[in-house]
Amino acid sequence: MKLSNEKIMQFLHKTDDAELFAEADRIRREVYGDEVYLRGLIEFTNYCANNCYYCGIRAGNTRLDRYRLDKDTILDCCRAGYDAGFRTFVLQGGEDPYFADSTAGDDRLCDIVSSIRGEFPDCAVTLSVGERSRESYRRLFDAGARRYLLRHEAASPDLYRTLHPSEMSLENRMRCLYDLKEIGYQVGAGLMVGAPGQTTDHLLEDIRFMQKLQPDMIGIGPYIPQADTPFGRSSAKCAQGLDKAQKLQLTLRLLAILRILFPYALIPSTTALGTIDPQGRVLGLKAGANVIMPNLTPEAARANYTIYDNKLFTGAESAEGMDLLKRQVAEAGFRIVTDIGDVKCH
Ligand code: SAM
């Protein structure tokens, strides 16, 4: 379906969302029925060489206990996840020098990926470890990774520069996304809603960029300040300064627009959505999301993956809270399935 710029702006600004959410729900049910796919999130390292102004695991944050999980611990997480019905494992982390884009770093990561694939051949491995060379993405693909999450963060060069230090570039981020696609990964792009300096014009630019990229997965969630980051420290002064309710509303509207424009996309109802509102994740599903990513990371480590403040990692957010999660999802009119949950053809 096509939506004009005017129509998208109307949807983003309008106060009555009933029509928008109903259309998004109709489309997701047409393609995916009432199925909700699970991804087991393993936050395997909080070391990061980057210094994104918004992110709590940025290199410059010294008020954080750093950790990285070893292969055996990661495999244990997968075993527990498999028993609980997970058929996709998402390895997410900072741009950790130990796993860096180098022969040694690639070897370490490839070994983890191929060990997971070897033990769980009926499962998919998704990586979310940031920007790397095309050769590195290729090696990880050859090791068995088939999906890659790399939010583009901002399609507007100006906004991208506001959010990142000068050594990071939108150009390289885009190069990575296109390399991943060409290699054959299912690719996920996305952004934070309500990031400092972001306007709805920027969101429109993001939508148009994603229509060119045609990602298989789209991850969006509200920006949430983290006190030990440059933006967190100055959050009161941040340009747009949306409050939690406004961020929730805008995220849900964007989710619904994305479902309408990308009927086949796998779209998670994110932890950040659940963090700003107790009903956030269920509302996300009702607005068109069809994926949930409970946390399989060992509890002691989870507490240090503080990309933003008050990040949820217990209750229905955690793998241990599966019964609660299933109940919440059923109450919203959907059904969690034990399935690898691949994207349906475009
Ligand atoms: N290093 C990888 C990368 O850059 O893609 C993956 C880890 S990174 C922490 C995962 C995502 O967390 C980012 O793409 C960003 O959108 C999100 N994130 C970071 N800080 C956040 C914040 N303060 N609020 C909401 N989301 C945030």
mmCIF file of C-alpha atoms and ligand atoms in Angstrom, residues 48 50 52 54-57 92-95 128-131 148-153 168 173 190-192 219 221-226 229 272 305 307-309, ligand 1:
data_model
loop_
_atom_site.group_PDB
_atom_site.id
_atom_site.type_symbol
_atom_site.label_atom_id
_atom_site.label_comp_id
_atom_site.label_asym_id
_atom_site.label_seq_id
_atom_site.Cartn_x
_atom_site.Cartn_y
_atom_site.Cartn_z
ATOM 1 C CA CYS A 48 31.547 -1.127 23.312
ATOM 2 C CA ASN A 50 31.496 3.430 20.241
ATOM 3 C CA CYS A 52 26.751 7.107 20.800
ATOM 4 C CA TYR A 54 22.273 8.258 23.861
ATOM 5 C CA CYS A 55 23.501 4.792 24.827
ATOM 6 C CA GLY A 56 24.350 3.664 28.347
ATOM 7 C CA ILE A 57 26.936 1.079 27.263
ATOM 8 C CA GLN A 92 23.278 -8.687 20.806
ATOM 9 C CA GLY A 93 26.123 -6.629 22.155
ATOM 10 C CA GLY A 94 28.207 -3.527 21.959
ATOM 11 C CA GLU A 95 31.010 -3.272 19.446
ATOM 12 C CA SER A 128 23.183 -7.560 16.388
ATOM 13 C CA VAL A 129 26.776 -6.518 16.903
ATOM 14 C CA GLY A 130 27.033 -3.309 14.939
ATOM 15 C CA GLU A 131 29.102 -2.134 12.012
ATOM 16 C CA TYR A 148 21.160 -9.262 11.329
ATOM 17 C CA LEU A 149 19.674 -6.357 13.280
ATOM 18 C CA LEU A 150 21.306 -3.009 12.657
ATOM 19 C CA ARG A 151 19.039 -0.062 13.300
ATOM 20 C CA HIS A 152 19.932 2.726 10.902
ATOM 21 C CA GLU A 153 19.083 5.091 13.839
ATOM 22 C CA MET A 168 30.652 7.444 13.212
ATOM 23 C CA ARG A 173 25.818 2.433 8.590
ATOM 24 C CA GLY A 190 15.021 0.772 12.756
ATOM 25 C CA LEU A 191 15.274 3.713 15.086
ATOM 26 C CA MET A 192 14.423 5.245 18.441
ATOM 27 C CA GLY A 219 12.881 -2.470 15.260
ATOM 28 C CA GLY A 221 11.169 1.726 20.353
ATOM 29 C CA PRO A 222 10.977 4.910 22.367
ATOM 30 C CA TYR A 223 14.196 6.704 23.255
ATOM 31 C CA ILE A 224 14.691 6.494 27.019
ATOM 32 C CA PRO A 225 17.378 8.631 28.685
ATOM 33 C CA GLN A 226 20.255 6.965 30.498
ATOM 34 C CA THR A 229 25.246 9.525 28.884
ATOM 35 C CA ALA A 272 11.683 -0.133 25.544
ATOM 36 C CA TYR A 305 23.167 -4.117 29.996
ATOM 37 C CA ILE A 307 21.417 0.949 27.462
ATOM 38 C CA TYR A 308 18.753 3.131 29.120
ATOM 39 C CA ASP A 309 17.470 3.651 32.654
HETATM 40 N N1 SAM B 1 25.961 -2.406 18.985
HETATM 41 C C1 SAM B 1 24.845 -2.837 18.193
HETATM 42 C C2 SAM B 1 24.378 -1.741 17.279
HETATM 43 O O1 SAM B 1 24.922 -0.648 17.331
HETATM 44 O O2 SAM B 1 23.497 -1.995 16.456
HETATM 45 C C3 SAM B 1 23.700 -3.385 19.028
HETATM 46 C C4 SAM B 1 23.550 -2.912 20.425
HETATM 47 S S1 SAM B 1 22.766 -1.322 20.546
HETATM 48 C C5 SAM B 1 22.839 -1.076 22.284
HETATM 49 C C6 SAM B 1 21.063 -1.751 20.242
HETATM 50 C C7 SAM B 1 20.084 -0.603 20.087
HETATM 51 O O3 SAM B 1 19.795 -0.024 21.360
HETATM 52 C C8 SAM B 1 20.525 0.578 19.265
HETATM 53 O O4 SAM B 1 20.339 0.323 17.897
HETATM 54 C C9 SAM B 1 19.663 1.728 19.792
HETATM 55 O O5 SAM B 1 18.639 2.083 18.895
HETATM 56 C C10 SAM B 1 19.106 1.180 21.114
HETATM 57 N N2 SAM B 1 19.361 2.117 22.220
HETATM 58 C C11 SAM B 1 20.551 2.531 22.677
HETATM 59 N N3 SAM B 1 20.390 3.471 23.636
HETATM 60 C C12 SAM B 1 19.050 3.644 23.794
HETATM 61 C C13 SAM B 1 18.255 4.501 24.604
HETATM 62 N N4 SAM B 1 18.811 5.362 25.454
HETATM 63 N N5 SAM B 1 16.900 4.408 24.488
HETATM 64 C C14 SAM B 1 16.343 3.519 23.632
HETATM 65 N N6 SAM B 1 17.044 2.708 22.827
HETATM 66 C C15 SAM B 1 18.386 2.772 22.891
#
